[in-house]
Tab-separated table of C-alpha atoms in Angstrom:
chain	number	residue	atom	x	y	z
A	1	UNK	CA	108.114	125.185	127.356
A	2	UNK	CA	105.242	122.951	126.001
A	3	UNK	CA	106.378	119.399	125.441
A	4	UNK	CA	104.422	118.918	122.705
A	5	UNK	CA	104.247	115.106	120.701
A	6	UNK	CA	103.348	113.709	117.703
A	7	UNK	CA	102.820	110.183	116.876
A	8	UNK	CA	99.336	108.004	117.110
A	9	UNK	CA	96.833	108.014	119.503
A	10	UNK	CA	95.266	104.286	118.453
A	11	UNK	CA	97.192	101.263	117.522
A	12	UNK	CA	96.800	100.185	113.476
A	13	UNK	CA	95.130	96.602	112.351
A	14	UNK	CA	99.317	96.025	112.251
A	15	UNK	CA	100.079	97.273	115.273
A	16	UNK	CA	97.557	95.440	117.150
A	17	UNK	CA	98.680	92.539	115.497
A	18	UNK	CA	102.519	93.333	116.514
A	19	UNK	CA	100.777	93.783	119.823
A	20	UNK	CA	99.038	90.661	120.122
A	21	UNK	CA	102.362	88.685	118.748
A	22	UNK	CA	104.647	90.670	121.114
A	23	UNK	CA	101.986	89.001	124.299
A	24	UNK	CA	102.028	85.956	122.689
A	25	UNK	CA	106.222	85.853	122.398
A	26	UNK	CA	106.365	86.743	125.851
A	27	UNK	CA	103.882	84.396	127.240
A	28	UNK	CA	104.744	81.594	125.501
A	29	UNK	CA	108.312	82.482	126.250
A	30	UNK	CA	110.536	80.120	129.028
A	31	UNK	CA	108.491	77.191	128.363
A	32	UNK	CA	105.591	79.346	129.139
A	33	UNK	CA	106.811	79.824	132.360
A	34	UNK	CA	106.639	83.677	131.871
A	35	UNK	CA	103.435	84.834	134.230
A	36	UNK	CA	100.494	87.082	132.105
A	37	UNK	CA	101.353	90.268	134.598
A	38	UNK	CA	105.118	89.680	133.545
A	39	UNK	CA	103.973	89.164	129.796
A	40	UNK	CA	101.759	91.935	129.816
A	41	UNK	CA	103.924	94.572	131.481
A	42	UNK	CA	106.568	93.954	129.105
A	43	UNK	CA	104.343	94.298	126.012
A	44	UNK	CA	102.782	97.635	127.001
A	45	UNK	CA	107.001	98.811	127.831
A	46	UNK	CA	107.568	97.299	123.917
A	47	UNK	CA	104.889	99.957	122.986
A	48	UNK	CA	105.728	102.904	125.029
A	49	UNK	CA	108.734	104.289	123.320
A	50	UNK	CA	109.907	105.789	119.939
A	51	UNK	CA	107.276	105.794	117.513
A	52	UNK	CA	104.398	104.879	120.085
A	53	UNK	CA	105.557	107.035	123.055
A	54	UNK	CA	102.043	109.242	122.645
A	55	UNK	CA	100.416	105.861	123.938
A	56	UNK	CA	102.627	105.755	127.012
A	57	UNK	CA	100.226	106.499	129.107
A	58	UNK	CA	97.577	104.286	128.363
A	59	UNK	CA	100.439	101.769	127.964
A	60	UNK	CA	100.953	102.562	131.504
A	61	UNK	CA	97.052	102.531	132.133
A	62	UNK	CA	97.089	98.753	131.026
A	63	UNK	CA	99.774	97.671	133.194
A	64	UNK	CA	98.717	99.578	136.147
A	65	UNK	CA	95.292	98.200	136.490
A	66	UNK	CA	96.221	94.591	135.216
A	67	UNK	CA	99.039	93.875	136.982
A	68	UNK	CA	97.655	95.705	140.143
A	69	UNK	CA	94.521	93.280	140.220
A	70	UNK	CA	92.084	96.045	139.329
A	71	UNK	CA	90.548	94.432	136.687
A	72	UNK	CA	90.568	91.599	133.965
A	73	UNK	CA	92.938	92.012	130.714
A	74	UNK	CA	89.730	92.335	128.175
A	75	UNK	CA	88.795	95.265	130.443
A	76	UNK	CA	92.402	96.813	130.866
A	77	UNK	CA	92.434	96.941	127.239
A	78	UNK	CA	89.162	97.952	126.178
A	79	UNK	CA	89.335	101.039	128.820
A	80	UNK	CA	91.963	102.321	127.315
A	81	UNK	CA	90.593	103.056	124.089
A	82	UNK	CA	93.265	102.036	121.568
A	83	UNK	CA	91.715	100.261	118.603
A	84	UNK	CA	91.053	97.049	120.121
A	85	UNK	CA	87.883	95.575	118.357
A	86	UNK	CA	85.056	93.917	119.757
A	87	UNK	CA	86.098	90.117	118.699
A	88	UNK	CA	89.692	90.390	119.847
A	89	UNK	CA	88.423	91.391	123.048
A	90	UNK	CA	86.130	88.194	122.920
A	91	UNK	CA	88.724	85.704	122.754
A	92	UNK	CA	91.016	87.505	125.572
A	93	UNK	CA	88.108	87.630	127.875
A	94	UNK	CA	86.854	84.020	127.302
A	95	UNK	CA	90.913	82.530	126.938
A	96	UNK	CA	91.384	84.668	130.565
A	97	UNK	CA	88.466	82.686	132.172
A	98	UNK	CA	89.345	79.735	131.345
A	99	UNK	CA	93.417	80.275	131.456
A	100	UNK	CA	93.734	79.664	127.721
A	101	UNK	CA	95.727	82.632	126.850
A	102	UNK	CA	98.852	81.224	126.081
A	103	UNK	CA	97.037	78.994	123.491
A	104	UNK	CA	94.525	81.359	122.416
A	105	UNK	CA	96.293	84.598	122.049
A	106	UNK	CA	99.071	82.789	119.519
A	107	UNK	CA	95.835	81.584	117.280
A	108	UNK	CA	94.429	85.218	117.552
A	109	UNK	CA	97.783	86.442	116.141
A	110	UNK	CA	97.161	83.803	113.340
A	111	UNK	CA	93.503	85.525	112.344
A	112	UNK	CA	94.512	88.832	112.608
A	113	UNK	CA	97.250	88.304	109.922
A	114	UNK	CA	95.045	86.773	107.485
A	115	UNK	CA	92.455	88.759	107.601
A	116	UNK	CA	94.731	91.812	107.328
A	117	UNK	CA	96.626	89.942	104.094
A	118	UNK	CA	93.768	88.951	102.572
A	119	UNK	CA	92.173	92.439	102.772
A	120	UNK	CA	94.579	94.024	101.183
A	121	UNK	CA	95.603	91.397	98.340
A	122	UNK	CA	91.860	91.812	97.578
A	123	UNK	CA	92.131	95.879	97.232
A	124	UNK	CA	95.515	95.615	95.771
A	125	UNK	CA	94.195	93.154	93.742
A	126	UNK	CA	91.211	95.078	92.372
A	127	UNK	CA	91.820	98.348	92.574
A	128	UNK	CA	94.002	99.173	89.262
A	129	UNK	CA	91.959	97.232	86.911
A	130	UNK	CA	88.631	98.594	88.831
A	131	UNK	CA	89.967	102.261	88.365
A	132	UNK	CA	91.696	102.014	84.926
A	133	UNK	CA	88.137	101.051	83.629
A	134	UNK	CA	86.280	103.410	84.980
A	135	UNK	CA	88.699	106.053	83.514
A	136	UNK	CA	88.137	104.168	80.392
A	137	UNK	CA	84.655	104.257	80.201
A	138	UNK	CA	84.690	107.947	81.379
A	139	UNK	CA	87.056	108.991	78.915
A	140	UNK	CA	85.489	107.303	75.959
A	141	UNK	CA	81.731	109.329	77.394
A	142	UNK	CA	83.791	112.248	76.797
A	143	UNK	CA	84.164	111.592	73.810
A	144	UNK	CA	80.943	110.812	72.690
A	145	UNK	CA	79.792	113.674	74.423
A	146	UNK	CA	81.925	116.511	73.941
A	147	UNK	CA	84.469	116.235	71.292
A	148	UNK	CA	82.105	114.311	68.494
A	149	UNK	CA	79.546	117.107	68.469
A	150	UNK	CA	81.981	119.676	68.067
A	151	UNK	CA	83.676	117.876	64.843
A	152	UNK	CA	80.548	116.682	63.352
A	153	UNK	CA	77.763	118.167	64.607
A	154	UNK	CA	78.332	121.814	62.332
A	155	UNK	CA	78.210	119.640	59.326
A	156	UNK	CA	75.056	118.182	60.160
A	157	UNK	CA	73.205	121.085	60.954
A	158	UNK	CA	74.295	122.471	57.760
A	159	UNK	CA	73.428	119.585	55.479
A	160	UNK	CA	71.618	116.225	57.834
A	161	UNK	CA	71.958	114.091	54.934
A	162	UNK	CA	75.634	114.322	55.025
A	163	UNK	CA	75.660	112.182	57.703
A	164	UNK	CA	74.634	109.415	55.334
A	165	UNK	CA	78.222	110.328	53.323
A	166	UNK	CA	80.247	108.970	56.315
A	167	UNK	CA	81.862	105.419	57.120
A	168	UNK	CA	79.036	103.528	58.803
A	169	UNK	CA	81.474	103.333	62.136
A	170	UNK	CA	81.130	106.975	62.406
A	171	UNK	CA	77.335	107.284	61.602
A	172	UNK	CA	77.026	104.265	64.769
A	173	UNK	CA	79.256	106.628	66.932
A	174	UNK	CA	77.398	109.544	65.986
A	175	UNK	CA	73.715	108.179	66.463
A	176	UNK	CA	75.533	107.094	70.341
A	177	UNK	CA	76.418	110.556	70.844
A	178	UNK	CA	73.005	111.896	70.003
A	179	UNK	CA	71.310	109.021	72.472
A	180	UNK	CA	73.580	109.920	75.271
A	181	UNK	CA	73.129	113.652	75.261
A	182	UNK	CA	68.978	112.967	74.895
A	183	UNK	CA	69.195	110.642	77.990
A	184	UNK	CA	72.216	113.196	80.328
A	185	UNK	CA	70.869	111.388	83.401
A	186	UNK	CA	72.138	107.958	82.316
A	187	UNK	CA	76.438	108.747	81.400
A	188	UNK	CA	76.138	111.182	84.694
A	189	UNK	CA	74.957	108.392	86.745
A	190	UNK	CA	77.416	106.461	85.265
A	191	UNK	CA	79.927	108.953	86.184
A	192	UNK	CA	78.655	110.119	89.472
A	193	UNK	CA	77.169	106.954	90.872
A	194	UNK	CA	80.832	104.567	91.058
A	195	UNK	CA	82.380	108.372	92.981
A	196	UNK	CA	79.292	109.073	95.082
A	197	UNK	CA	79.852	104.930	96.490
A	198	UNK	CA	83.410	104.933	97.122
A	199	UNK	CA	82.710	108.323	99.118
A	200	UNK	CA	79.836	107.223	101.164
A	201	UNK	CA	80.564	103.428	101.527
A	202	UNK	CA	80.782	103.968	104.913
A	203	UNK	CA	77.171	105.297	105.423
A	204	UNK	CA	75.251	102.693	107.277
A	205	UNK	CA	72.201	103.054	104.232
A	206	UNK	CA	74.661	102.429	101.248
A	207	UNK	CA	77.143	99.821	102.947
A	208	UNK	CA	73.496	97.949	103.303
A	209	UNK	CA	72.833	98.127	99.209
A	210	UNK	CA	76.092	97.850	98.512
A	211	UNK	CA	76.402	94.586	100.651
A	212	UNK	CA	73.281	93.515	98.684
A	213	UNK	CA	74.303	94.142	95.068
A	214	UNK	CA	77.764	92.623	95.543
A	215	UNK	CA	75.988	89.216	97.523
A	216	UNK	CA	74.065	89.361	94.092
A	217	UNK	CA	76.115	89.549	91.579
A	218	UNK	CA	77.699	86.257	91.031
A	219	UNK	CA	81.196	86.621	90.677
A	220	UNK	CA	81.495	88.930	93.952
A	221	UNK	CA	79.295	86.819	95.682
A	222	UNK	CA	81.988	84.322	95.383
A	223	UNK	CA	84.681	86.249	96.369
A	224	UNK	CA	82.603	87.498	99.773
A	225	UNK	CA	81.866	83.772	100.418
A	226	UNK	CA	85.650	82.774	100.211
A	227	UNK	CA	87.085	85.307	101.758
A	228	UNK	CA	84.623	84.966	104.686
A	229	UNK	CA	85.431	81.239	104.412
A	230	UNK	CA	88.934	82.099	104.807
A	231	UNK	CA	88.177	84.447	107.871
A	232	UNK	CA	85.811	81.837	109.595
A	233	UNK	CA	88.753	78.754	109.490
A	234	UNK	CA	91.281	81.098	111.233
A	235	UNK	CA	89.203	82.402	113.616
A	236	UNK	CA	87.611	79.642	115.054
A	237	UNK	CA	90.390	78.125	116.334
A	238	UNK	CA	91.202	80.791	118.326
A	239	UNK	CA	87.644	80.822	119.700
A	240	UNK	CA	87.106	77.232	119.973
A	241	UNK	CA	91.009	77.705	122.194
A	242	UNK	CA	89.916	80.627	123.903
A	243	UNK	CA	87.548	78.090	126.335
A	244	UNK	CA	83.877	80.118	124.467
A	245	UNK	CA	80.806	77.203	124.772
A	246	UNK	CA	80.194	76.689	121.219
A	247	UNK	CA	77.267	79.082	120.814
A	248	UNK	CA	79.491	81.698	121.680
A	249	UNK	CA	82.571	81.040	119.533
A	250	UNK	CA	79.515	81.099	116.843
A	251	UNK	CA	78.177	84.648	118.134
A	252	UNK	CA	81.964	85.655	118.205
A	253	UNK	CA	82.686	84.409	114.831
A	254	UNK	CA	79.807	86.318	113.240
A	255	UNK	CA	81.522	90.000	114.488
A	256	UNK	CA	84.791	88.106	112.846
A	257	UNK	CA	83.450	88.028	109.207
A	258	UNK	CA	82.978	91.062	106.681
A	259	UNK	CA	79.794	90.477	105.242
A	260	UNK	CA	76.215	90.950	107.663
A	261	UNK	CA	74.384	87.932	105.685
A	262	UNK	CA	76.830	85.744	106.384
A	263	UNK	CA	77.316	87.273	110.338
A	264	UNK	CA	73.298	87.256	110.508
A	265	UNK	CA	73.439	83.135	109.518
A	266	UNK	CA	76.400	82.400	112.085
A	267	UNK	CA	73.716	84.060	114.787
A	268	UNK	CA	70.969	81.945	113.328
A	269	UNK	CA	73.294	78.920	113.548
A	270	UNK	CA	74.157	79.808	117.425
A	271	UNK	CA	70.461	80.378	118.909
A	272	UNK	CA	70.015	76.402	116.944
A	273	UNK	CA	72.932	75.335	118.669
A	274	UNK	CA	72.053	76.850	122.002
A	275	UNK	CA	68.807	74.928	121.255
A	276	UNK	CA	70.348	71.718	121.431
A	277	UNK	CA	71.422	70.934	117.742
A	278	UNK	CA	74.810	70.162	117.455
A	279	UNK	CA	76.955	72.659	116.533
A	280	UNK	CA	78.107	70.682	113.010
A	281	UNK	CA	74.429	70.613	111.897
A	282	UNK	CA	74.218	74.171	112.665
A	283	UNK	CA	76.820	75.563	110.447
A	284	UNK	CA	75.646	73.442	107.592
A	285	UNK	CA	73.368	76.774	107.031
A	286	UNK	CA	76.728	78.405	106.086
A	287	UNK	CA	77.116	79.134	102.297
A	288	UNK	CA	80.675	77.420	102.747
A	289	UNK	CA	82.626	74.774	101.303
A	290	UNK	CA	80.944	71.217	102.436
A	291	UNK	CA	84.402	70.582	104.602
A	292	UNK	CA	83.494	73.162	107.299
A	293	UNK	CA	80.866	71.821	108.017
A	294	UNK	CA	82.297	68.532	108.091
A	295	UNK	CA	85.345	69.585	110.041
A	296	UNK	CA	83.063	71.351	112.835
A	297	UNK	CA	80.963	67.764	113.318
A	298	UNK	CA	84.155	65.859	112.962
A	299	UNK	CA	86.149	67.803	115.873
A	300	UNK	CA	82.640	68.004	117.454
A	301	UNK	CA	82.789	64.344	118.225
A	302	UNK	CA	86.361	64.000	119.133
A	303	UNK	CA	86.634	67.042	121.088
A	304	UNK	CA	89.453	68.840	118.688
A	305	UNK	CA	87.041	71.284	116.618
A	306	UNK	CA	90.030	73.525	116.780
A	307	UNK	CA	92.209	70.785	115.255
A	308	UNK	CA	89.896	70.034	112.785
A	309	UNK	CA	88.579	73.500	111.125
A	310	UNK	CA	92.905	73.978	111.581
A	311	UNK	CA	93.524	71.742	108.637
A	312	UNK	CA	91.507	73.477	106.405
A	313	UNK	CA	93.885	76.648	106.793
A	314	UNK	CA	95.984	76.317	104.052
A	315	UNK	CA	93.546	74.825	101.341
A	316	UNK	CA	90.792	77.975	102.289
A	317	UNK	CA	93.982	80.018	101.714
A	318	UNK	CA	94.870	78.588	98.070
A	319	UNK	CA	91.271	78.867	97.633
A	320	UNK	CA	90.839	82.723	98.079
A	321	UNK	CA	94.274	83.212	95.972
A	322	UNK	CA	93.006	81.279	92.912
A	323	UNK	CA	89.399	83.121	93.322
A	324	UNK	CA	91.396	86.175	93.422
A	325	UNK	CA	93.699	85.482	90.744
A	326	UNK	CA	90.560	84.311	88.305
A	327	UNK	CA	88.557	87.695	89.128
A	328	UNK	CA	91.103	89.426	88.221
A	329	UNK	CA	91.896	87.787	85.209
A	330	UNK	CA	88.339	88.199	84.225
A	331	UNK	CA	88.738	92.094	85.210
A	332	UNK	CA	91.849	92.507	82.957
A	333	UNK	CA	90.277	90.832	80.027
A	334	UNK	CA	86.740	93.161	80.041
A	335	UNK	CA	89.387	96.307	80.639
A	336	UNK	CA	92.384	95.058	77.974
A	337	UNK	CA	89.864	93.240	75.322
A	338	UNK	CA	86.452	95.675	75.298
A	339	UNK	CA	87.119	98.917	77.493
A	340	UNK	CA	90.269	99.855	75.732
A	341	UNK	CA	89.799	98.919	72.188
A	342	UNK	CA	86.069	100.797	72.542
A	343	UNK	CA	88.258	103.857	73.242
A	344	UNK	CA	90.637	103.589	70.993
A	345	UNK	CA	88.390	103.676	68.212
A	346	UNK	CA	86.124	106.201	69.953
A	347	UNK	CA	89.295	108.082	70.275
A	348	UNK	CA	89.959	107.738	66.398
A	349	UNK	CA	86.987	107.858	65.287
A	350	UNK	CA	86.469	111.531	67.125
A	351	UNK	CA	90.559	112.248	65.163
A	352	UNK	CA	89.264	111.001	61.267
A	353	UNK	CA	85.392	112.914	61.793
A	354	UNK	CA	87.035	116.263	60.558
A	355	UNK	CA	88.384	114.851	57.929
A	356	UNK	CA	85.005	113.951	56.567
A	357	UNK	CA	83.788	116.979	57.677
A	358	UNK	CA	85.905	119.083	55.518
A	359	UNK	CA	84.900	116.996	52.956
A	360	UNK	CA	81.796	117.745	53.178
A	361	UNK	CA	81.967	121.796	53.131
């Protein structure tokens, strides 16, 4: 009989970061006198069994070639091909090379778990308002568009200067109506456009515009910069820990953030530092708060960058909440104080226009 399994082939953004914590328990466990083959082993057992038994064997895969001196951790785990990403890889390679794991894996955890929270209070966040105003605006279009020309339209083909009978509201409404059907393309692309995006986000040409408009438009462009902000403070650490020279924890850093301006002006501010500018007059290109910049020159002199960009942790992380918090505040307000009240008296208008067209016959 076939043995047949279900269960995943790839570990989740939480999984790895169970993953990751699970090494960093164990390594960091006895004082730290637990070796990495001991640590490692018993990490790949933890995720062997019950709901990860279909990765058994790569589990096994790891701890085979690892422990058995085949190859390097980074490599271990990247042959296996489990949903480890490129910078997590980075600072396991660079921490094993310069025996920082037990420092740098811990910090790793750290960045992994913010960046994973702050994703997803920023979609939680957004998403009902986002979608309840789209439906708004699409359900007040179909009003304009279908239902008004049905109740008003016969009376207006039968006598136009009727029109001139009705509450001025409904003439405004009506004259709408009559511009949106002349111009179809523009309420389609209104309807299509926002659908056609979320589909195709992914598709290298329309993540490009997309990253464009929302850099553009002012109150995104804030968000992307603090949340990136946010991403850049925890990461670093981890880098800076991992043993990287400081061009490379800025070449790391730039596959850490979401946005490819702001990972194209971490590059730019690595080839200057691998010039010979310091690395705290490099990231002053950054379109962060003045403090990172500070904190990188500050630890940059004293030899505790990680330290340093460290402190700024928890005020990034207030930072991104209250951005948050405002945007959506502003988001509520457009929906609750224009979006809604435009419908409801599209909606009534479209209920009252019989009544003045019966009036009129």
């Amino acid at each position: 009989m076939l043995d047949i399994q279900f269960g995943p082939t790839s570990l989740s953004t939480e999984d790895r970061i169970v993953f990751f914590r699970t090494l960093g328990s164990w390594l960091t466990s006895g004082g730290g006198h637990t070796s990495v083959a001991d640590a490692v082993k018993n990490t790949c057992d933890t995720f062997s069994y019950d709901e990860y038994k279909t990765l058994k064997p790569k589990m096994d895969t790891i701890t085979r070639e690892y422990v058995g001196g085949q190859v390097s951790l980074a490599q271990a785990l990247r042959s296996v091909h489990v949903g480890f990403k490129k910078q997590e890889l980075a600072i396991i390679e660079a921490a094993e090379k310069s025996s920082q794991l037990r420092m740098a894996v811990p910090s790793l955890v750290e960045a992994l778990d913010i960046q994973h929270k702050g994703r997803k209070l920023l979609v939680g966040s957004m998403t009902m308002p986002l979608m309840v105003g789209f439906a708004l605006i699409l359900m007040s279009l179909g009003v304009l568009i279908i239902m008004l020309p049905m109740v008003i339209g016969p009376v207006v083909e039968r006598r136009p200067d009727a029109l001139y009978d009705f509450p001025a509201i409904l003439r405004w409404y009506w004259f709408t109506s009559v511009w949106l059907r002349a111009n179809y393309p523009i309420p389609t692309a209104v309807a299509v456009i926002p659908i056609l995006i979320f589909v195709f986000k992914s598709v290298p040409i329309v993540k490009r515009q997309l990253d464009k408009f929302l850099m553009w438009l002012k109150p995104s462009r804030r968000m992307i910069i603090t949340f990136n902000g946010v991403l850049s403070v925890f990461f670093m650490p981890a880098l800076v820990r991992s043993g990287m020279p400081g061009h490379a924890v800025l070449d790391a850093l730039a596959e850490c953030v979401s946005h490819p301006n702001i990972a194209g002006m971490l590059r730019g501010a690595a080839q200057e530092h691998r010039n010979g500018m310091r690395m705290g007059e490099a990231v002053k290109v950054l379109p962060f708060r003045t403090s990172f910049a500070n904190a990188v020159s500050t630890g940059e002199q004293t030899g505790q960058i990680a330290e340093r960009v460290e402190e700024l942790k928890e005020p990034y992380r207030l930072d991104l909440e209250r951005q948050i918090s405002q945007t959506v505040s502003v988001l509520k307000f457009f929906v609750m104080a224009i979006l809604l009240p435009f419908f409801v008296v599209t909606t009534y208008t479209s209920l009252v226009g019989p009544i003045f067209a019966l009036m009129e016959y």
